[in-house]
Amino acid sequence: MSLDADILIIGSGAGGATTATVLAEAGLDVLIVEEGAWVEQGSVVPFSLDQMDQQYRSGGVTVALGMPSIAYTEGRCAGGGTEVNSGLYWRPPGELLERWRHDFRIADFDPDDLLSIADEVETAINVRTVPGPHSAPSEVLRSGAAALGWQHSEVPRWMTYPHGDDATKGERQSMTRTYLPRAMKAGARLVTGRRIDRLVIDGGRATEAIASLPDGSTERITFRHVFVCGGAIQSPALLQRSGVKGHIGRTLAVHPTVKLAARFADELNVPDDVPVHQVKEFAPHLSFGGSASNPGLVALSLLDQWPTFRRAVTDWPRMSVYYAAITSQGRGRVMSVPRMKDPIVTYRLTHADRELLRSGLARLALLMLEAGAEEVFPSFRGAPSVKNRRDVATMQHAFSATKATVMTVHLCSTVPMGEVAERCGADSFGRVHGYRNIHVNDASLLPTAPGVNPQASVMAFAIRNARHFVATGGSRA
Ligand SMILES: Cc1cc2nc3c(=O)[nH]c(=O)nc-3n(C[C@H](O)[C@H](O)[C@H](O)COP(=O)(O)OP(=O)(O)OC[C@H]3O[C@@H](n4cnc5c(N)ncnc54)[C@H](O)[C@@H]3O)c2cc1C
């Protein structure tokens, strides 16, 4: 079988869906190829095993090797990570954009222009605060931070609330609800269930893509330009499998998190939603927020110290899980290996990262006590439970990052954009250095991890770059 398009877009997540919309609305012939399936929102329970199976890569179980290894998750479905994520919206901070512009020499880049694209995105995906009272797990973050005098706020989300005031019954305005229908209305074609294995490259140009289907057959897709939007792990892996040389996959940046579960006197657990408050007193280095906390995930958070913490699991209705996230100075790598379907991913936390995780978990435990927690269960092997301030110090002393379950859902920076040859895999608008028609337009381009939830940054840059492609007649090149 074969397919043909002017523009091939690989991946339909935050980067791919927005790229497709801009290009299709400009009248270009766009084909989006997505490895995962189209799964209607509401057809699977959020954070359930069913969702892991249908909408996550490898059932949500993937790991970056290191000391400690870091568990990470990627969406794999139409809409990518936007279908499964928490929907918490942060604009990229202005001073960070300035730093990226300067340090990576991003040409023709005006941070104010990017922020005005963020304005458009906010309207398109309906970014808003919750309509009614906050959920009890969210209130824990608010009241604990307020008691300590720490800076905190409700983070708006891309949600609608068709069921009235209930803050936990929002409908996520993910890519299958917003940009993908818009792209298709403008003529873009979307095919799902096909994985692009590699690009065929001849003389600095990609000429076709080889896709594999679930039945084992292959398909060839020809195009004039390709936008690789598979996310910060899959995009560099695909480029490496295709023999693309350059600064590809060497600078993975993430926001590592450590967790704890806290038990309160009254029931507060919300199994299918996350808190909307974040604590930014120590930002951009350290932030606190709330995690998904269904009974299985509460049990998972107790697993590191199961012999002594298992007694708490039956109290799950009175428990909720929280995280401390850091902006890491460490870096990771994505490496494709011949004849292996998935890349090997590694990540190295620095000494400063480990210390920040230690102090982060201790401060988070303190916040929980201030919010009224009866007992706090940190997620690391050998952890003592925490019932008072003295226990916080004991816990902080006992902590070691190598004994902790460290996780991340924010993956960036594997093909950084800009004009610094020794740091950047793509140019100032995402075209891969040294290749005429291969573009990257997803989280891989962000020069560093942004220190805030990244989806808004991914979308705004993708729209900027796609508009530049249209404005400069890129498709005719
Ligand atoms: C559980 C979770 C919670 C998160 N919470 C938030 C949050 O609250 N706020 C926030 O701002 N961000 C959040 N994020 C991060 C956010 O979702 C990502 O930053 C964003 O989706 C990245 O966009 P992307 O286009 O780079 O990749 P993705 O959105 O991951 O899309 C990539 C798509 O490409 C497809 N693909 C990959 N390789 C191929 C191939 N070879 N062939 C065909 N298709 C391919 C994948 O299947 C996937 O659908 C969260 C992420 C997760 C996983």
Coordinates of C-alpha atoms and ligand atoms in Angstrom, one line a residue:
M1 CA 0.0 0.0 0.0
S2 CA 1.1 3.6 -0.4
L3 CA -0.1 7.0 0.6
D4 CA 1.0 10.4 -0.6
A5 CA 0.8 14.0 0.7
D6 CA 2.5 17.3 0.4
I7 CA 3.0 17.4 4.1
L8 CA 3.4 14.3 6.3
I9 CA 2.9 14.9 10.1
I10 CA 4.1 12.0 12.3
G11 CA 2.2 12.1 15.6
S12 CA -1.1 13.8 16.6
G13 CA -0.3 15.2 20.1
A14 CA 0.1 18.7 21.2
G15 CA 2.8 19.5 18.6
G16 CA 1.3 17.4 15.7
A17 CA -2.3 18.5 16.0
T18 CA -1.5 22.2 16.1
T19 CA 1.0 21.9 13.2
A20 CA -1.7 20.1 11.1
T21 CA -4.3 22.7 11.9
V22 CA -2.1 25.7 10.8
L23 CA -0.9 23.9 7.6
A24 CA -4.3 22.6 6.6
E25 CA -6.0 25.9 7.3
A26 CA -3.4 27.5 5.0
G27 CA -4.6 25.2 2.2
L28 CA -1.8 22.6 2.3
D29 CA -2.3 18.9 1.6
V30 CA -1.7 17.4 5.1
L31 CA -1.6 13.7 6.2
I32 CA -1.3 12.9 9.9
V33 CA -0.1 9.4 10.8
E34 CA -0.6 8.3 14.4
E35 CA 0.6 5.1 15.9
G36 CA -2.2 4.8 18.5
A37 CA -6.0 4.6 18.2
W38 CA -8.7 7.2 18.3
V39 CA -10.3 6.7 21.8
E40 CA -13.4 8.8 22.5
Q41 CA -13.1 10.7 25.8
G42 CA -15.4 9.1 28.4
S43 CA -15.1 5.6 26.9
V44 CA -12.3 4.7 29.4
V45 CA -12.0 5.6 33.1
P46 CA -9.2 8.2 33.7
F47 CA -6.1 6.6 35.3
S48 CA -7.6 3.1 35.0
L49 CA -5.7 0.0 33.7
D50 CA -8.0 0.1 30.7
Q51 CA -6.7 3.6 29.9
M52 CA -3.1 2.6 30.4
D53 CA -3.7 -0.2 27.9
Q54 CA -5.4 1.8 25.2
Q55 CA -3.9 5.3 25.5
Y56 CA -0.3 4.9 26.9
R57 CA 2.8 3.6 25.3
S58 CA 3.8 0.2 26.7
G59 CA 0.9 0.3 29.2
G60 CA 2.5 3.3 30.9
V61 CA 5.5 1.3 32.1
T62 CA 8.6 2.8 30.6
V63 CA 11.8 3.8 32.3
A64 CA 14.9 6.0 31.8
L65 CA 17.8 4.0 33.2
G66 CA 20.0 5.6 35.8
M67 CA 20.8 5.9 39.6
P68 CA 17.9 6.0 40.3
S69 CA 16.1 5.0 37.2
I70 CA 13.2 7.3 36.4
A71 CA 9.8 5.9 35.4
Y72 CA 8.1 8.0 32.6
T73 CA 4.9 7.8 30.7
E74 CA 3.9 8.8 27.2
G75 CA 0.5 9.0 25.6
R76 CA 0.1 6.8 22.5
C77 CA -3.3 7.6 20.9
A78 CA -4.9 10.2 18.7
G79 CA -4.2 13.4 20.6
G80 CA -1.1 11.9 22.3
G81 CA -0.3 13.1 25.8
T82 CA -3.1 15.7 25.7
E83 CA -5.7 12.9 26.0
V84 CA -4.4 11.4 29.3
N85 CA -2.8 14.4 31.0
S86 CA -4.0 16.5 33.9
G87 CA -4.8 19.5 31.8
L88 CA -3.0 21.9 34.0
Y89 CA -2.1 25.0 32.0
W90 CA 1.0 27.2 32.5
R91 CA 2.2 29.8 29.9
P92 CA 6.0 29.6 29.4
P93 CA 7.5 32.2 31.7
G94 CA 8.6 35.4 29.9
E95 CA 12.1 35.5 31.4
L96 CA 12.7 31.8 30.5
L97 CA 11.8 32.6 26.8
E98 CA 14.3 35.4 26.9
R99 CA 16.9 33.0 28.3
W100 CA 16.2 30.5 25.6
R101 CA 16.4 33.2 22.9
H102 CA 19.8 34.3 24.1
D103 CA 21.4 31.0 25.2
F104 CA 20.3 29.0 22.1
R105 CA 20.4 31.9 19.7
I106 CA 16.8 31.4 18.5
A107 CA 16.5 33.8 15.5
D108 CA 13.5 36.0 14.7
F109 CA 12.0 35.1 18.1
D110 CA 10.0 37.6 20.0
P111 CA 8.8 36.2 23.3
D112 CA 5.8 38.6 23.2
D113 CA 4.7 37.1 19.9
L114 CA 4.8 33.7 21.5
L115 CA 2.7 34.9 24.4
S116 CA 0.1 36.3 22.0
I117 CA -0.1 32.8 20.4
A118 CA -0.6 31.5 24.0
D119 CA -3.6 33.9 24.2
E120 CA -5.1 32.2 21.1
V121 CA -4.4 28.7 22.5
E122 CA -6.2 29.6 25.7
T123 CA -9.3 30.5 23.8
A124 CA -9.1 27.5 21.5
I125 CA -8.8 24.9 24.3
N126 CA -11.0 26.8 26.8
V127 CA -8.5 27.4 29.6
R128 CA -10.3 28.3 32.8
T129 CA -10.5 27.8 36.6
V130 CA -13.0 25.4 38.2
P131 CA -16.6 26.6 38.4
G132 CA -17.4 25.6 42.0
P133 CA -15.6 24.8 45.2
H134 CA -12.2 23.1 44.9
S135 CA -11.9 19.3 45.6
A136 CA -10.8 18.3 49.1
P137 CA -7.3 17.1 47.9
S138 CA -6.7 20.4 46.2
E139 CA -7.8 22.3 49.3
V140 CA -5.1 20.4 51.2
L141 CA -2.4 22.1 49.0
R142 CA -4.1 25.5 49.4
S143 CA -4.5 25.4 53.1
G144 CA -1.1 23.8 53.9
A145 CA 0.7 26.4 51.7
A146 CA -1.4 29.3 53.2
A147 CA -0.6 28.2 56.8
L148 CA 3.1 28.3 55.9
G149 CA 2.9 31.6 54.0
W150 CA 4.1 29.9 50.8
Q151 CA 3.1 31.1 47.4
H152 CA 0.4 29.0 45.8
S153 CA -2.4 29.3 43.3
E154 CA -5.1 27.4 41.4
V155 CA -3.8 26.4 38.0
P156 CA -6.3 26.8 35.2
R157 CA -7.0 23.8 33.0
W158 CA -8.2 23.2 29.5
M159 CA -11.7 22.0 30.5
T160 CA -15.3 22.5 30.1
Y161 CA -17.7 21.7 32.9
P162 CA -21.0 20.6 31.3
H163 CA -22.2 19.1 34.6
G164 CA -22.4 22.3 36.5
D165 CA -20.4 23.2 39.5
D166 CA -18.7 19.9 40.2
A167 CA -15.0 20.7 39.9
T168 CA -14.1 17.0 39.5
K169 CA -16.4 16.4 36.5
G170 CA -14.6 18.5 33.8
E171 CA -14.2 17.3 30.2
R172 CA -10.6 17.8 29.0
Q173 CA -10.3 19.9 25.8
S174 CA -7.7 17.7 24.4
M175 CA -6.5 17.5 20.8
T176 CA -9.3 15.1 19.7
R177 CA -11.8 17.7 21.0
T178 CA -10.1 20.8 19.5
Y179 CA -7.3 21.0 17.0
L180 CA -7.6 17.6 15.3
P181 CA -11.3 18.2 14.3
R182 CA -10.3 21.7 13.1
A183 CA -7.4 20.3 11.0
M184 CA -9.7 17.7 9.5
K185 CA -12.4 20.2 8.8
A186 CA -9.7 22.1 6.8
G187 CA -9.0 19.0 4.8
A188 CA -6.2 17.2 6.8
R189 CA -6.4 13.4 6.7
L190 CA -5.7 11.4 9.8
V191 CA -4.8 7.7 9.8
T192 CA -4.4 5.9 13.1
G193 CA -2.8 2.6 14.0
R194 CA 0.3 3.1 11.9
R195 CA 3.8 3.5 13.2
I196 CA 6.4 5.2 11.1
D197 CA 9.5 3.0 11.4
R198 CA 11.9 5.2 9.5
L199 CA 12.3 7.9 6.9
V200 CA 14.2 7.2 3.7
I201 CA 16.8 9.9 3.2
D202 CA 18.6 10.8 0.0
G203 CA 21.1 13.7 -0.3
G204 CA 19.8 15.7 2.7
R205 CA 16.1 15.2 1.8
A206 CA 13.6 12.7 3.2
T207 CA 11.8 11.1 0.3
E208 CA 9.4 8.7 1.9
A209 CA 8.4 7.1 5.2
I210 CA 8.0 3.4 5.9
A211 CA 5.1 2.7 8.2
S212 CA 4.2 -0.6 9.9
L213 CA 0.6 -1.7 10.6
P214 CA -0.6 -4.0 13.4
D215 CA -1.0 -6.9 11.0
G216 CA 2.7 -6.8 10.2
S217 CA 2.3 -5.3 6.7
T218 CA 4.1 -2.1 5.7
E219 CA 3.1 1.0 3.9
R220 CA 5.2 3.6 2.0
I221 CA 4.2 7.2 2.3
T222 CA 5.7 9.8 0.0
F223 CA 5.7 13.6 0.7
R224 CA 7.5 16.8 0.1
H225 CA 8.0 17.8 3.7
V226 CA 7.8 15.8 6.9
F227 CA 7.1 17.2 10.4
V228 CA 8.2 14.7 13.1
C229 CA 5.9 15.3 16.1
G230 CA 6.2 12.0 18.0
G231 CA 7.2 13.5 21.4
A232 CA 10.6 14.0 23.0
I233 CA 11.4 10.3 23.1
Q234 CA 10.0 9.0 19.9
S235 CA 11.0 11.9 17.6
P236 CA 14.8 11.6 18.2
A237 CA 14.5 7.8 18.1
L238 CA 12.8 7.9 14.7
L239 CA 15.4 10.4 13.4
Q240 CA 18.2 8.2 14.6
R241 CA 16.7 5.0 13.1
S242 CA 16.6 7.0 9.8
G243 CA 20.3 7.8 10.0
V244 CA 19.8 11.5 10.7
K245 CA 23.0 12.9 12.2
G246 CA 23.5 15.9 14.5
H247 CA 22.5 16.9 18.0
I248 CA 19.6 14.4 18.3
G249 CA 18.6 12.7 21.5
R250 CA 21.6 13.8 23.6
T251 CA 20.0 16.3 26.0
L252 CA 16.7 14.8 27.3
A253 CA 15.4 17.1 30.1
V254 CA 12.6 16.2 32.5
H255 CA 11.0 17.3 35.7
P256 CA 11.7 14.4 38.1
T257 CA 9.2 14.0 40.9
V258 CA 9.1 12.1 44.2
K259 CA 5.8 11.3 46.0
L260 CA 4.1 10.8 49.3
A261 CA 0.7 9.7 50.4
A262 CA -1.0 11.6 53.2
R263 CA -3.8 10.4 55.4
F264 CA -6.4 12.7 56.9
A265 CA -9.1 12.4 59.5
D266 CA -11.9 12.7 57.0
E267 CA -12.6 11.1 53.6
L268 CA -11.2 13.2 50.8
N269 CA -10.0 10.8 48.0
V270 CA -11.1 11.7 44.5
P271 CA -10.3 8.6 42.4
D272 CA -10.6 10.1 38.9
D273 CA -9.3 13.6 39.0
V274 CA -6.2 15.5 40.2
P275 CA -5.9 18.6 42.5
V276 CA -5.8 22.0 40.7
H277 CA -3.5 23.8 43.2
Q278 CA 0.2 24.0 42.9
V279 CA 2.7 25.5 45.3
K280 CA 5.4 27.7 43.7
E281 CA 7.2 29.2 46.7
F282 CA 10.4 27.6 45.6
A283 CA 9.9 27.8 41.8
P284 CA 11.4 27.4 39.3
H285 CA 13.6 24.8 41.1
L286 CA 10.9 23.1 43.1
S287 CA 7.1 22.8 42.9
F288 CA 4.4 20.8 44.7
G289 CA 1.2 19.5 43.4
G290 CA -1.3 16.6 43.6
S291 CA -1.3 13.3 41.8
A292 CA -4.0 10.9 40.6
S293 CA -5.0 8.9 43.7
N294 CA -7.3 6.0 42.8
P295 CA -7.0 3.1 45.2
G296 CA -4.5 1.3 43.0
L297 CA -2.3 4.4 42.8
V298 CA -2.5 5.0 46.6
A299 CA -1.3 1.4 47.0
L300 CA 1.5 2.0 44.5
S301 CA 2.7 5.0 46.5
L302 CA 3.0 2.8 49.6
L303 CA 4.8 0.0 47.8
D304 CA 8.3 1.1 48.4
Q305 CA 7.9 0.6 52.2
W306 CA 5.2 -2.1 52.0
P307 CA 6.1 -4.1 55.1
T308 CA 5.2 -1.1 57.4
F309 CA 3.0 1.0 55.1
R310 CA 0.6 -1.7 53.9
R311 CA -1.6 -1.2 57.0
A312 CA -2.6 2.2 55.6
V313 CA -3.9 0.9 52.3
T314 CA -7.4 0.2 53.6
D315 CA -7.6 3.8 54.6
W316 CA -7.4 4.9 51.0
P317 CA -10.7 7.0 51.1
R318 CA -8.9 9.2 53.7
M319 CA -5.7 9.4 51.6
S320 CA -4.4 11.3 48.6
V321 CA -1.1 11.3 46.8
Y322 CA 1.1 14.5 46.3
Y323 CA 4.4 15.2 44.5
A324 CA 7.4 17.4 44.7
A325 CA 8.8 18.1 41.2
I326 CA 12.2 19.6 40.5
T327 CA 13.7 21.4 37.5
S328 CA 16.6 19.1 37.1
Q329 CA 20.2 20.1 36.1
G330 CA 20.8 16.5 34.9
R331 CA 20.4 15.3 31.4
G332 CA 19.4 12.1 29.6
R333 CA 19.9 10.4 26.3
V334 CA 17.7 8.6 23.8
M335 CA 19.5 6.0 21.8
S336 CA 18.0 3.8 19.1
V337 CA 19.5 0.4 18.9
P338 CA 19.5 -1.7 15.7
R339 CA 16.7 -4.3 15.5
M340 CA 15.1 -3.0 18.7
K341 CA 11.7 -1.4 18.4
D342 CA 12.1 0.9 21.4
P343 CA 15.0 3.2 22.2
I344 CA 17.2 2.9 25.3
V345 CA 16.6 6.0 27.4
T346 CA 19.0 7.0 30.2
Y347 CA 18.9 9.9 32.7
R348 CA 21.5 11.1 35.2
L349 CA 20.4 13.2 38.2
T350 CA 23.1 15.5 39.5
H351 CA 24.1 15.7 43.2
A352 CA 22.1 19.0 43.4
D353 CA 19.1 17.3 41.9
R354 CA 19.2 14.6 44.5
E355 CA 19.5 17.1 47.3
L356 CA 16.6 19.1 45.9
L357 CA 14.4 16.0 45.8
R358 CA 15.4 15.4 49.5
S359 CA 14.5 18.9 50.6
G360 CA 11.4 18.9 48.3
L361 CA 10.0 15.8 49.9
A362 CA 10.6 17.1 53.4
R363 CA 9.0 20.5 52.7
L364 CA 6.0 18.7 51.1
A365 CA 5.6 16.5 54.2
L366 CA 5.7 19.7 56.3
L367 CA 3.0 21.2 54.2
M368 CA 0.8 18.1 54.6
L369 CA 1.1 18.3 58.4
E370 CA 0.1 22.0 58.3
A371 CA -2.9 21.0 56.2
G372 CA -3.9 18.6 58.9
A373 CA -2.5 15.2 57.8
E374 CA -2.6 12.6 60.6
E375 CA 0.2 10.6 59.0
V376 CA 2.4 11.0 55.9
F377 CA 3.9 8.0 53.9
P378 CA 6.9 9.0 51.7
S379 CA 7.6 6.8 48.7
F380 CA 11.1 5.5 49.2
R381 CA 12.5 2.2 50.5
G382 CA 13.1 2.4 54.3
A383 CA 11.0 5.5 54.7
P384 CA 9.7 6.2 58.2
S385 CA 6.1 7.5 58.4
V386 CA 5.8 11.2 59.4
K387 CA 3.3 12.3 62.2
N388 CA 5.0 15.5 63.4
R389 CA 7.8 18.0 62.6
R390 CA 10.4 15.9 64.3
D391 CA 9.6 13.0 62.1
V392 CA 10.1 15.3 59.0
A393 CA 13.7 15.8 60.0
T394 CA 14.2 12.0 60.5
M395 CA 12.6 11.3 57.2
Q396 CA 14.7 13.9 55.4
H397 CA 17.8 12.3 56.9
A398 CA 16.8 8.8 55.8
F399 CA 15.9 9.9 52.2
S400 CA 18.1 8.9 49.3
A401 CA 17.1 9.4 45.7
T402 CA 18.4 6.0 44.8
K403 CA 15.9 4.4 47.2
A404 CA 13.0 6.5 45.9
T405 CA 10.4 5.9 43.2
V406 CA 11.3 8.8 40.9
M407 CA 8.9 9.5 38.1
T408 CA 8.2 12.1 35.3
V409 CA 5.5 12.9 32.8
H410 CA 7.3 16.0 31.3
L411 CA 9.8 15.0 28.7
C412 CA 11.6 17.7 26.6
S413 CA 14.7 19.0 24.8
T414 CA 16.0 16.1 22.8
V415 CA 16.2 18.1 19.6
P416 CA 16.7 21.7 20.9
M417 CA 16.0 24.5 18.6
G418 CA 18.3 27.4 17.8
E419 CA 21.5 28.3 16.0
V420 CA 24.2 27.1 18.4
A421 CA 25.7 24.3 16.4
E422 CA 27.0 22.3 19.4
R423 CA 23.7 22.4 21.3
C424 CA 20.9 22.5 18.7
G425 CA 19.5 19.7 16.6
A426 CA 17.0 21.9 14.7
D427 CA 17.2 25.5 13.5
S428 CA 15.2 28.4 15.0
F429 CA 12.0 27.2 13.4
G430 CA 12.4 23.4 13.9
R431 CA 14.0 22.4 10.6
V432 CA 16.6 19.7 11.4
H433 CA 20.1 21.1 10.8
G434 CA 21.6 19.8 7.6
Y435 CA 18.3 18.5 6.1
R436 CA 16.1 20.4 3.8
N437 CA 12.6 19.0 4.4
I438 CA 12.7 17.3 7.8
H439 CA 11.2 19.4 10.6
V440 CA 10.6 18.6 14.3
N441 CA 7.6 20.3 16.0
D442 CA 7.0 19.0 19.4
A443 CA 8.3 18.9 23.0
S444 CA 11.7 17.9 21.6
L445 CA 12.3 21.5 20.5
L446 CA 12.0 23.1 23.9
P447 CA 15.6 24.1 24.7
T448 CA 15.4 23.0 28.4
A449 CA 12.7 21.8 30.7
P450 CA 10.5 24.8 31.3
G451 CA 10.0 24.5 35.1
V452 CA 6.2 24.6 34.6
N453 CA 3.8 22.1 32.9
P454 CA 5.0 22.1 29.3
Q455 CA 2.0 21.6 27.0
A456 CA 1.3 25.3 26.4
S457 CA 4.9 25.9 25.5
V458 CA 4.9 22.9 23.1
M459 CA 1.7 24.2 21.4
A460 CA 2.8 27.8 21.1
F461 CA 6.1 27.0 19.6
A462 CA 4.5 24.5 17.2
I463 CA 2.0 27.1 16.0
R464 CA 4.8 29.7 15.6
N465 CA 7.0 27.4 13.6
A466 CA 4.2 26.1 11.3
R467 CA 3.1 29.7 10.6
H468 CA 6.7 30.6 9.7
F469 CA 6.7 27.6 7.3
V470 CA 3.6 28.9 5.6
A471 CA 4.7 32.5 5.5
T472 CA 8.1 31.7 4.0
G473 CA 6.6 29.4 1.3
G474 CA 8.3 26.5 3.0
S475 CA 6.1 23.9 1.2
R476 CA 7.4 25.1 -2.2
A477 CA 11.1 24.6 -1.2
Ligands
LIG1 C1 0.2 11.5 32.5 C2 0.6 12.9 31.9 C3 0.2 14.0 32.6 C4 0.6 15.3 32.1 N1 0.1 16.4 32.6 C5 0.3 17.6 32.0 C6 -0.3 18.8 32.5 O1 -1.2 18.8 33.4 N2 0.0 20.0 31.8 C7 0.9 20.0 30.8 O2 1.1 21.2 30.4 N3 1.5 18.9 30.4 C8 1.2 17.7 30.9 N4 1.8 16.6 30.4 C9 2.8 16.7 29.3 C10 2.1 17.0 28.0 O3 1.1 16.0 27.8 C11 3.2 16.9 26.9 O4 4.2 17.9 27.2 C12 2.7 17.1 25.5 O5 1.6 16.2 25.2 C13 3.9 16.8 24.5 O6 3.4 17.0 23.2 P1 4.1 16.3 22.0 O7 3.4 16.7 20.7 O8 5.6 16.5 22.1 O9 3.9 14.7 22.2 P2 2.6 13.9 22.5 O10 1.5 14.7 22.9 O11 3.1 12.8 23.4 O12 2.3 13.3 21.1 C14 3.1 12.4 20.4 C15 2.3 11.5 19.5 O13 3.1 10.9 18.5 C16 2.7 9.5 18.3 N5 3.9 8.9 17.7 C17 5.1 8.8 18.3 N6 6.0 8.1 17.5 C18 5.3 7.8 16.4 C19 5.6 7.1 15.2 N7 6.8 6.6 15.0 N8 4.6 6.9 14.2 C20 3.4 7.4 14.4 N9 3.0 8.1 15.6 C21 4.0 8.3 16.5 C22 2.4 9.1 19.7 O14 1.6 7.9 19.7 C23 1.7 10.3 20.3 O15 0.3 10.2 20.1 C24 1.5 15.3 30.9 C25 1.8 14.2 30.3 C26 1.4 12.9 30.8 C27 1.9 11.7 30.1

